[in-house]
Short mmCIF file of C-alpha atoms and ligand atoms in Angstrom, two decimals:
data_model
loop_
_atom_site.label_atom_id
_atom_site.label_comp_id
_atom_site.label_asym_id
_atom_site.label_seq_id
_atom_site.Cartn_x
_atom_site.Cartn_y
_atom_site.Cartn_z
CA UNK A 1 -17.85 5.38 13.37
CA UNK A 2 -15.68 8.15 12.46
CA UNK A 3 -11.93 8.37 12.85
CA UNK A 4 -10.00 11.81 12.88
CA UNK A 5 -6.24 11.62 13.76
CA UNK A 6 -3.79 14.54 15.18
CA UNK A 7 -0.98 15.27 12.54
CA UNK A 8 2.03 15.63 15.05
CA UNK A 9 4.60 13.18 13.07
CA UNK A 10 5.47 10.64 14.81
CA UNK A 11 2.90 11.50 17.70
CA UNK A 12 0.46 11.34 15.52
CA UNK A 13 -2.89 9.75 16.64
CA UNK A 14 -6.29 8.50 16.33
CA UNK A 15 -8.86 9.64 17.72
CA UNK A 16 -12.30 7.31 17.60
CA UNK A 17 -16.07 8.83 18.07
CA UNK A 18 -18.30 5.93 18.25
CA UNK A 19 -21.63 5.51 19.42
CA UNK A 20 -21.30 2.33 21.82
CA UNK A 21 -17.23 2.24 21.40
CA UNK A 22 -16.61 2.05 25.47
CA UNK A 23 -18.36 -1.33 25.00
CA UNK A 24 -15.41 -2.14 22.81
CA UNK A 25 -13.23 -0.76 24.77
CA UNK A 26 -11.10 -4.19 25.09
CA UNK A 27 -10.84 -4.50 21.01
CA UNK A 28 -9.78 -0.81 20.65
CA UNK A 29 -7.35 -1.00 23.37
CA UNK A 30 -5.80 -4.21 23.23
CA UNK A 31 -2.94 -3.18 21.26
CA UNK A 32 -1.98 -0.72 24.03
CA UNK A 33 -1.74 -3.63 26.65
CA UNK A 34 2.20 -4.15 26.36
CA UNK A 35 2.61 -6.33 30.05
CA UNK A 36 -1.39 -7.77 29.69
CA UNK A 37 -2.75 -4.70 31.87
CA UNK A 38 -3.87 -1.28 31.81
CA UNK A 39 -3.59 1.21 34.67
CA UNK A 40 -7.40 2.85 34.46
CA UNK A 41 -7.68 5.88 36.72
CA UNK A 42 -10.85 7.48 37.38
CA UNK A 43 -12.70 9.20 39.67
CA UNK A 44 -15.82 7.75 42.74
CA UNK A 45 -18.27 9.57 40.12
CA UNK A 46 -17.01 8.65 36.85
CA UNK A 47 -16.09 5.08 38.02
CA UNK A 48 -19.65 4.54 40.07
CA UNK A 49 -21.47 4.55 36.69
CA UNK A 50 -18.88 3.51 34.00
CA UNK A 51 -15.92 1.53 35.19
CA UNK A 52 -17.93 -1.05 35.79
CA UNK A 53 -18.86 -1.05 31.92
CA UNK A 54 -15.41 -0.81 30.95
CA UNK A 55 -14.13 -4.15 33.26
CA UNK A 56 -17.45 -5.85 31.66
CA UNK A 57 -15.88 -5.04 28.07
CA UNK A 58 -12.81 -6.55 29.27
CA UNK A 59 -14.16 -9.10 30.88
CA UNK A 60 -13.26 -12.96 28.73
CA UNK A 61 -10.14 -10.84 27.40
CA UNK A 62 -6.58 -11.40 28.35
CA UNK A 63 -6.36 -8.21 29.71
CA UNK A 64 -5.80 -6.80 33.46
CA UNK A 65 -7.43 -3.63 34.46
CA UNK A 66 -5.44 -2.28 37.43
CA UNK A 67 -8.01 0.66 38.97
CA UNK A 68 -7.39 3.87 40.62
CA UNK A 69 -9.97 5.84 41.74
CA UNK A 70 -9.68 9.44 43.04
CA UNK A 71 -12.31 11.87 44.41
CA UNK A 72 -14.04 13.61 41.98
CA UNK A 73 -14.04 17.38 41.54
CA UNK A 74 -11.14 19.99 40.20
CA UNK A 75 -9.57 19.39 44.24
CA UNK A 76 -7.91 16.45 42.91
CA UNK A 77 -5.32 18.34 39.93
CA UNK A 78 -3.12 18.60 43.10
CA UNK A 79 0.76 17.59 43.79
CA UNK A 80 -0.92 15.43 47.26
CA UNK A 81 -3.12 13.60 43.95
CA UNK A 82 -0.20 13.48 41.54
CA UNK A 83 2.17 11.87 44.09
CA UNK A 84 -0.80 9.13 45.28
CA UNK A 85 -1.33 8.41 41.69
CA UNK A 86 2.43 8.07 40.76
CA UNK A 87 3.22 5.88 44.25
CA UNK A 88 0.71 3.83 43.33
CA UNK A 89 1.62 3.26 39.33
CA UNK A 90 5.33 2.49 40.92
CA UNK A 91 4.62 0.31 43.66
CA UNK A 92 2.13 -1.92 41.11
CA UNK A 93 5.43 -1.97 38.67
CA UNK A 94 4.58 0.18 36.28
CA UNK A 95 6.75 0.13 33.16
CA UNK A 96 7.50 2.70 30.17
CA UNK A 97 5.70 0.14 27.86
CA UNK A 98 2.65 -0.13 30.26
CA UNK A 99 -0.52 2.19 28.86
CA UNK A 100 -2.22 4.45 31.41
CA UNK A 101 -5.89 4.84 30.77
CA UNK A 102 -7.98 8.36 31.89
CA UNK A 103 -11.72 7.16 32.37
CA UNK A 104 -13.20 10.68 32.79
CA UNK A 105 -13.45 14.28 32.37
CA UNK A 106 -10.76 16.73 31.87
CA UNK A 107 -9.20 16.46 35.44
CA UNK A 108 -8.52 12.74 35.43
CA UNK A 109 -7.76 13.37 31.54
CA UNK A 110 -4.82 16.01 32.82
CA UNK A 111 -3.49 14.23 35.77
CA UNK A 112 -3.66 11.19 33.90
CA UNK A 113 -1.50 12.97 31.04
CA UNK A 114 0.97 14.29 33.68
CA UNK A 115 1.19 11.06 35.46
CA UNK A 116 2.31 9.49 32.39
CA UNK A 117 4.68 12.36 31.23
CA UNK A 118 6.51 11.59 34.29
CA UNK A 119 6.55 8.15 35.94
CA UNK A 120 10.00 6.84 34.76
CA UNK A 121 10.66 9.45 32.88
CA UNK A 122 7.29 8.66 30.64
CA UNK A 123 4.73 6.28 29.47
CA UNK A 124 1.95 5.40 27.12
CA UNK A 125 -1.62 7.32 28.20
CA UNK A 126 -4.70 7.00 26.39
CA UNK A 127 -7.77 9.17 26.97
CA UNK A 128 -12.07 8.20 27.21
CA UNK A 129 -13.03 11.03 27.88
CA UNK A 130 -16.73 10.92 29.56
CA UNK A 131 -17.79 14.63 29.49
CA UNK A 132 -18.51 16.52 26.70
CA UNK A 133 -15.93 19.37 27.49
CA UNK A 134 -13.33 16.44 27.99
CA UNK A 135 -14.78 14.86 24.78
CA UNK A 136 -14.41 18.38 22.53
CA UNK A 137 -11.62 19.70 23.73
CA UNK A 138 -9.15 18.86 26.68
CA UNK A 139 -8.96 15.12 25.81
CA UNK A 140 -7.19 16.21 22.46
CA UNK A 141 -4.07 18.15 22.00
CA UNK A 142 -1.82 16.74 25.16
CA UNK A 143 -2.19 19.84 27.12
CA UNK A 144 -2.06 18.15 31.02
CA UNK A 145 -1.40 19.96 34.11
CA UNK A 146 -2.39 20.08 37.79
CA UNK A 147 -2.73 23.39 39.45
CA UNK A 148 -0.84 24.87 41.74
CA UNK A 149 -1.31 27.06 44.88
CA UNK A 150 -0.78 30.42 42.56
CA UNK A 151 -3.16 29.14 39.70
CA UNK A 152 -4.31 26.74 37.57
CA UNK A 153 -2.77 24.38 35.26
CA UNK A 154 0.41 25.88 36.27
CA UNK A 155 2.32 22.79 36.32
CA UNK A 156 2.17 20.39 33.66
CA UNK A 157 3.44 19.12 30.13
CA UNK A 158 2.61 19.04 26.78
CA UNK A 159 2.05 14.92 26.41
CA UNK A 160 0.26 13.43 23.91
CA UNK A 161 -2.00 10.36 24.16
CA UNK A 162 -1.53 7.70 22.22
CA UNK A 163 -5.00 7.59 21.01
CA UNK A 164 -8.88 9.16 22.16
CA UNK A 165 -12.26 6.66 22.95
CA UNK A 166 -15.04 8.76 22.46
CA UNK A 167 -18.43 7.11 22.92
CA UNK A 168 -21.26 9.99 23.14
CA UNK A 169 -23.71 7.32 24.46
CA UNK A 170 -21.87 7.91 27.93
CA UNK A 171 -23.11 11.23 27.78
CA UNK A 172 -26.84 10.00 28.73
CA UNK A 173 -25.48 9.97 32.40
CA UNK A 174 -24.05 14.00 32.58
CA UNK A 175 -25.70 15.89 34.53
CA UNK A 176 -27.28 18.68 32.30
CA UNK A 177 -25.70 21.71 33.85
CA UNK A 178 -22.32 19.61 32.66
CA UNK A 179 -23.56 18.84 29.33
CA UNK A 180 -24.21 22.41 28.57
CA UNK A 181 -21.10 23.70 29.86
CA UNK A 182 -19.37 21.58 27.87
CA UNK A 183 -21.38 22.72 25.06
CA UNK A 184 -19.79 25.90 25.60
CA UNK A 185 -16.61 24.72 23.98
CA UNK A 186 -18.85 23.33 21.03
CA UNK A 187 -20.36 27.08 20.43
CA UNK A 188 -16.52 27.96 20.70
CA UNK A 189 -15.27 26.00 17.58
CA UNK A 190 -17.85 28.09 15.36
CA UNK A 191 -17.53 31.67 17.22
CA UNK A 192 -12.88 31.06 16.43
CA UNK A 193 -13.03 30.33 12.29
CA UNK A 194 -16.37 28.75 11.39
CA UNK A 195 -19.73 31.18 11.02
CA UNK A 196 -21.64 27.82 9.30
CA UNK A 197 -21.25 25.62 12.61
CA UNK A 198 -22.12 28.37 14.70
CA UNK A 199 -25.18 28.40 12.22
CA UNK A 200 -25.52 24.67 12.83
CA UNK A 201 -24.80 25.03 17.04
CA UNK A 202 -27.75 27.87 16.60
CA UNK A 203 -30.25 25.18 14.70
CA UNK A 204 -29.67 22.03 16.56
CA UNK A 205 -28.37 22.99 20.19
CA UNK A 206 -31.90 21.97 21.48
CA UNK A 207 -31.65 18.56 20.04
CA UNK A 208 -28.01 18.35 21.46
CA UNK A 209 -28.49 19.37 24.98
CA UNK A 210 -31.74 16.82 24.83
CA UNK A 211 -28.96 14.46 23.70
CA UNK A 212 -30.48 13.32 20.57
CA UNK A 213 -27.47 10.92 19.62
CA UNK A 214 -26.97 12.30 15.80
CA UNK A 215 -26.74 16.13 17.30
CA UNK A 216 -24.28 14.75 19.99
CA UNK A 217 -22.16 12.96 17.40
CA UNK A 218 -21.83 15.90 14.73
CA UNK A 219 -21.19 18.13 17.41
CA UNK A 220 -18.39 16.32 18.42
CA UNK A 221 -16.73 15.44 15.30
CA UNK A 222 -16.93 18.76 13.84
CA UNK A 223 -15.64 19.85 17.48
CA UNK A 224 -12.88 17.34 17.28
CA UNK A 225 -11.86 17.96 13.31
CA UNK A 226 -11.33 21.32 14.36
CA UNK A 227 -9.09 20.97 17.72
CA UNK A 228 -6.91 18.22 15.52
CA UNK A 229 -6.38 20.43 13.10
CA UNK A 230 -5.09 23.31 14.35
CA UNK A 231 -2.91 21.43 17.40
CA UNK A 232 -1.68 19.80 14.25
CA UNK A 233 -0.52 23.11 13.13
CA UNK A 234 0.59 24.49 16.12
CA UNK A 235 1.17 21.85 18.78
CA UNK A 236 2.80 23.78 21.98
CA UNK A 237 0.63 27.49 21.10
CA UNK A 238 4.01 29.44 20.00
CA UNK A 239 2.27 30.22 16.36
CA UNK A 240 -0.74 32.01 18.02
CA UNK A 241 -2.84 29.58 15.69
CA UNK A 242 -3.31 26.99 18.98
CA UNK A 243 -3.99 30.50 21.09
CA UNK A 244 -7.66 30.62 19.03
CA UNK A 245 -8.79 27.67 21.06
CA UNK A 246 -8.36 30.19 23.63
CA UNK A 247 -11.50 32.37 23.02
CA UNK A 248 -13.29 33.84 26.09
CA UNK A 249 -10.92 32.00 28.39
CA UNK A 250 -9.26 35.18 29.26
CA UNK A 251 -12.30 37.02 30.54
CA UNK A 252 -13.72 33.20 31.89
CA UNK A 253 -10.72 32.88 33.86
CA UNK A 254 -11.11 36.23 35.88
CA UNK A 255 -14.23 34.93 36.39
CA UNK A 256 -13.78 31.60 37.51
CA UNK A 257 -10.71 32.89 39.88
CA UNK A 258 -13.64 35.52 40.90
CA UNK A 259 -15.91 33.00 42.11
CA UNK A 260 -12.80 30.76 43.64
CA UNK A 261 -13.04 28.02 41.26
CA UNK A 262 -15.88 26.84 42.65
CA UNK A 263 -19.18 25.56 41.55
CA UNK A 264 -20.04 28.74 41.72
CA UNK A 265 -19.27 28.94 37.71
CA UNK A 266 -17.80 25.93 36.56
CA UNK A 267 -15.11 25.89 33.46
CA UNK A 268 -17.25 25.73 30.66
CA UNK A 269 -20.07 28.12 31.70
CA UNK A 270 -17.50 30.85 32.71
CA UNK A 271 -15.90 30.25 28.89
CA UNK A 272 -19.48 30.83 27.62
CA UNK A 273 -19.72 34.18 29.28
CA UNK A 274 -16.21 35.22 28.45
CA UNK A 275 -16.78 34.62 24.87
CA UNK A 276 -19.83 36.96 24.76
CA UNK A 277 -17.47 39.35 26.81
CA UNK A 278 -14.60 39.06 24.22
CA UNK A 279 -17.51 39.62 21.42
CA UNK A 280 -18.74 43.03 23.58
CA UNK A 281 -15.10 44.14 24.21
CA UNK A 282 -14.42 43.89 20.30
CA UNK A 283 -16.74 45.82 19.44
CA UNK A 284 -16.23 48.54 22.18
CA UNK A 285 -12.62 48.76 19.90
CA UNK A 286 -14.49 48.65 16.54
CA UNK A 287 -13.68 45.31 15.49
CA UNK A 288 -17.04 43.53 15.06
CA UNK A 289 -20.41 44.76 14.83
CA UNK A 290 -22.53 45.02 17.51
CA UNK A 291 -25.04 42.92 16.29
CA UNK A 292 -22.99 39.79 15.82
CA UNK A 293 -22.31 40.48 19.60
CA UNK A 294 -25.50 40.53 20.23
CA UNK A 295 -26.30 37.22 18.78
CA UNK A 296 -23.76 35.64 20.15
CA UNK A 297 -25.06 36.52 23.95
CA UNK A 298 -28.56 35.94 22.76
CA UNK A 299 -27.60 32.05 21.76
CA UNK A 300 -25.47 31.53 25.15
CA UNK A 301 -28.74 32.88 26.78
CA UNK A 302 -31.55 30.68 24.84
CA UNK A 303 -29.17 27.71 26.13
CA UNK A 304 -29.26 29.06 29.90
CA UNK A 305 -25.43 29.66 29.83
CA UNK A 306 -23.79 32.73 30.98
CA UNK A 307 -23.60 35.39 28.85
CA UNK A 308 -22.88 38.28 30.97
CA UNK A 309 -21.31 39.43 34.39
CA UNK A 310 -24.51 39.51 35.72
CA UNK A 311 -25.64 36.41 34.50
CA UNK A 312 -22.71 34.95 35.67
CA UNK A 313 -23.34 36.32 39.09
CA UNK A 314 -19.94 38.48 39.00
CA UNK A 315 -20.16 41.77 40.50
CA UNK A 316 -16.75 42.84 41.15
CA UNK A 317 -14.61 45.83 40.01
CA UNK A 318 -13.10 45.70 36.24
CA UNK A 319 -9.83 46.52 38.17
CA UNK A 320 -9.92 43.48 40.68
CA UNK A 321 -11.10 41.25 37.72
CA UNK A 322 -8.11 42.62 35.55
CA UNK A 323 -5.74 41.82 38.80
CA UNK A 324 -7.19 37.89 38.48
CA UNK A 325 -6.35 37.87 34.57
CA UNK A 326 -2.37 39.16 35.52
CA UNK A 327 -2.18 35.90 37.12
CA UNK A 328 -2.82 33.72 33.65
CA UNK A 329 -0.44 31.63 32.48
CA UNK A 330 -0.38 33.32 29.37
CA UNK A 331 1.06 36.93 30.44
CA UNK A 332 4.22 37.53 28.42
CA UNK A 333 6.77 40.37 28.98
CA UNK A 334 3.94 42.43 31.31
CA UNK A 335 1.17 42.03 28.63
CA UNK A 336 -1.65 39.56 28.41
CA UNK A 337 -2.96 38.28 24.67
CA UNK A 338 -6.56 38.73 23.95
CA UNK A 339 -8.95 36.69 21.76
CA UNK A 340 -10.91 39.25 20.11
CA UNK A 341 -13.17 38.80 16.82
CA UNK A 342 -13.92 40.61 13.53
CA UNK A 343 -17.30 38.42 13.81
CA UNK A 344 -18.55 35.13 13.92
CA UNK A 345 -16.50 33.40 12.94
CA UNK A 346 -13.87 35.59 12.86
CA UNK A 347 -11.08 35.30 15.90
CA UNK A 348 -7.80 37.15 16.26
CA UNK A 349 -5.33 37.33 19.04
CA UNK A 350 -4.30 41.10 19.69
CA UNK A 351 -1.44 41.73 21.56
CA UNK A 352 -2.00 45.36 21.99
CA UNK A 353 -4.99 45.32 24.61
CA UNK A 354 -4.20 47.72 27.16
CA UNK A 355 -5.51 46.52 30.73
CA UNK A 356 -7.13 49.33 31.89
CA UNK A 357 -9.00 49.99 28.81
CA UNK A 358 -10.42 46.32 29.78
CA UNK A 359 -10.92 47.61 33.40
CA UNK A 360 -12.83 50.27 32.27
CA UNK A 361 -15.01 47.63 29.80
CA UNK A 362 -15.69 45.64 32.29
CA UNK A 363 -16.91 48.66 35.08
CA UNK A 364 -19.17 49.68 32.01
CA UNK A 365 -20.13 45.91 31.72
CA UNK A 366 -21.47 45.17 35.07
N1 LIG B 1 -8.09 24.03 25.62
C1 LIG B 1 -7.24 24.77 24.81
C2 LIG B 1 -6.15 23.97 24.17
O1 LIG B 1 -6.16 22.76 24.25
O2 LIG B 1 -5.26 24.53 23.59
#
């Protein structure tokens, strides 16, 4: 069992990475249930194969789970969602004392989050996150948001849970193209300020995506150490220091708007091949050698994760991919930040990247 907490003062929390822990679920949670109930949302995936686990670990206790399930799929970050979920919280009486609970991956995680930011003016939330992406990285931090008909997690609030369940074990039921998009974010945590875990995420990625639990486990905690520590330092991104968690999202984003947010490329995979693009487009500006682009791609690749517009199965213009990235959330004052690298291990955000030169990359790229 290891324990890592967020340093936010008094919004400081724990965070618990357990082999097994959703089976405890009732002893870890118990001190959240204020009125003897929790409000569990999830979603007709999530909750086919694990809510029932979680009402067996409650079941004998003194608590109430009061279930909400939602369809699965990115569809459901919507207002029509956020107002079913928040109807249904107020019509069962939810208080400010009462502890919502996000059974799921990072969309029930952020409407979840919202939910709670806002139902009578805000209550407790607490995350189990059951996908590797949701386990690494959007279950931690208090980012939530749903998306709105201009973009993605347009709306929302910073929010943070009052404390993360992570059991890998639930892992053994994600589908494999979700495990290793997830594992995307994983290879991220090494590529922003840590060469010797990309090292590790270079040795032992085939005995995590064959989910041998000790790979899973040190993959997440290390993944996990790393988030807490720098939303510690920089909780709402205006340091730049939260903005390294942003590698290859920039680049993934055109992408992902590209292929309409759609299974096409899903979150993670189009993160993967924006990080290798970030790598290339640093050193098209002389930042980073050419070889530790190289062998970033080459690792995305040997894991069967995009590495490339091509591989991603992107073939439109740089200009048209540049319009896409105008739309992100994080344009300030008519100019977008970049996560660029010096090398492994080695991230910087530039504020000096001029569009077209990116338009041009990214013609030369396809
Ligand atoms: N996923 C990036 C962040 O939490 O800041």
């Amino acid at each position: 069992m290891t324990q890592i907490r967020v340093e936010l003062g008094e919004q400081s929390y724990p965070i618990l990475v357990e082999p097994g822990a959703l089976e405890m679920a009732a002893q870890h949670l118990q001190g959240f249930a204020a009125n003897k109930r929790l409000f569990v949302l999830t979603d007709d995936h999530v909750g086919a194969h694990l809510l029932p686990r979680l009402q067996h670990a409650f079941a004998g206790s003194a608590i109430d789970l009061v279930v909400k399930s939602l369809p699965a799929g990115e569809a459901s970050k919507s207002w029509r969602q956020l107002e079913r979920v928040t109807d249904w919280l107020l019509a069962e009486g939810a208080e400010r004392s009462d502890t919502l609970v996000a059974l799921g991956g990072g969309v029930i995680g952020d409407l979840t989050g919202f939910a709670a930011a806002i139902v009578k003016r805000g209550c407790n939330f607490v995350q189990i996150p059951t996908s590797l992406l949701a386990q690494v990285d959007s279950s931690v931090g208090g980012k939530t948001a749903i998306n709105s008909s201009v973009g993605k997690n347009l709306i929302g609030s910073f929010n943070q849970p009052r404390f993360v369940l992570i059991d890998p074990l639930v892992l053994n039921s994600l589908p494999d193209r979700e495990l290793r998009a997830g594992y995307a974010e994983v290879v991220k945590y090494g590529l922003i300020n840590d060469a010797r875990f990309f090292e590790w995420c270079e040795a032992n990625s085939e005995q995590l995506l064959n989910r041998e639990p000790d790979a899973l486990s040190e993959a997440i905690v290390h993944s996990v150490r790393a988030k807490a520590l720098i939303v510690g330092e920089d909780e709402k991104e205006l340091s730049g220091r939260r903005a390294l968690l942003n590698l290859g999202h920039t680049f993934g984003h055109a992408l992902e708007a590209e292929t309409g947010f759609s299974d096409r490329l899903v979150h993670g995979e189009a993160v993967a091949a924006g990080m290798a693009l970030a790598f290339r487009y640093s050193v098209r500006r002389g930042h980073c050698d050419a070889a530790d682009a190289e062998r970033v791609a080459a690792h995305l690749k040997a894991v069967g994760l995009p590495h490339s517009l091509a591989s991603a199965s992107v073939q439109a213009s740089g200009a048209r991919l540049v319009d896409h990235m105008m739309h992100d959330k994080k344009m300030s004052g008519g100019t977008l930040p970049f996560l660029l690298a010096n090398g492994i291990g080695q991230s910087f955000l530039a504020k000096d990247v001029d569009l077209a030169d990116v338009a041009a990359f990214l013609d030369e790229s396809a």
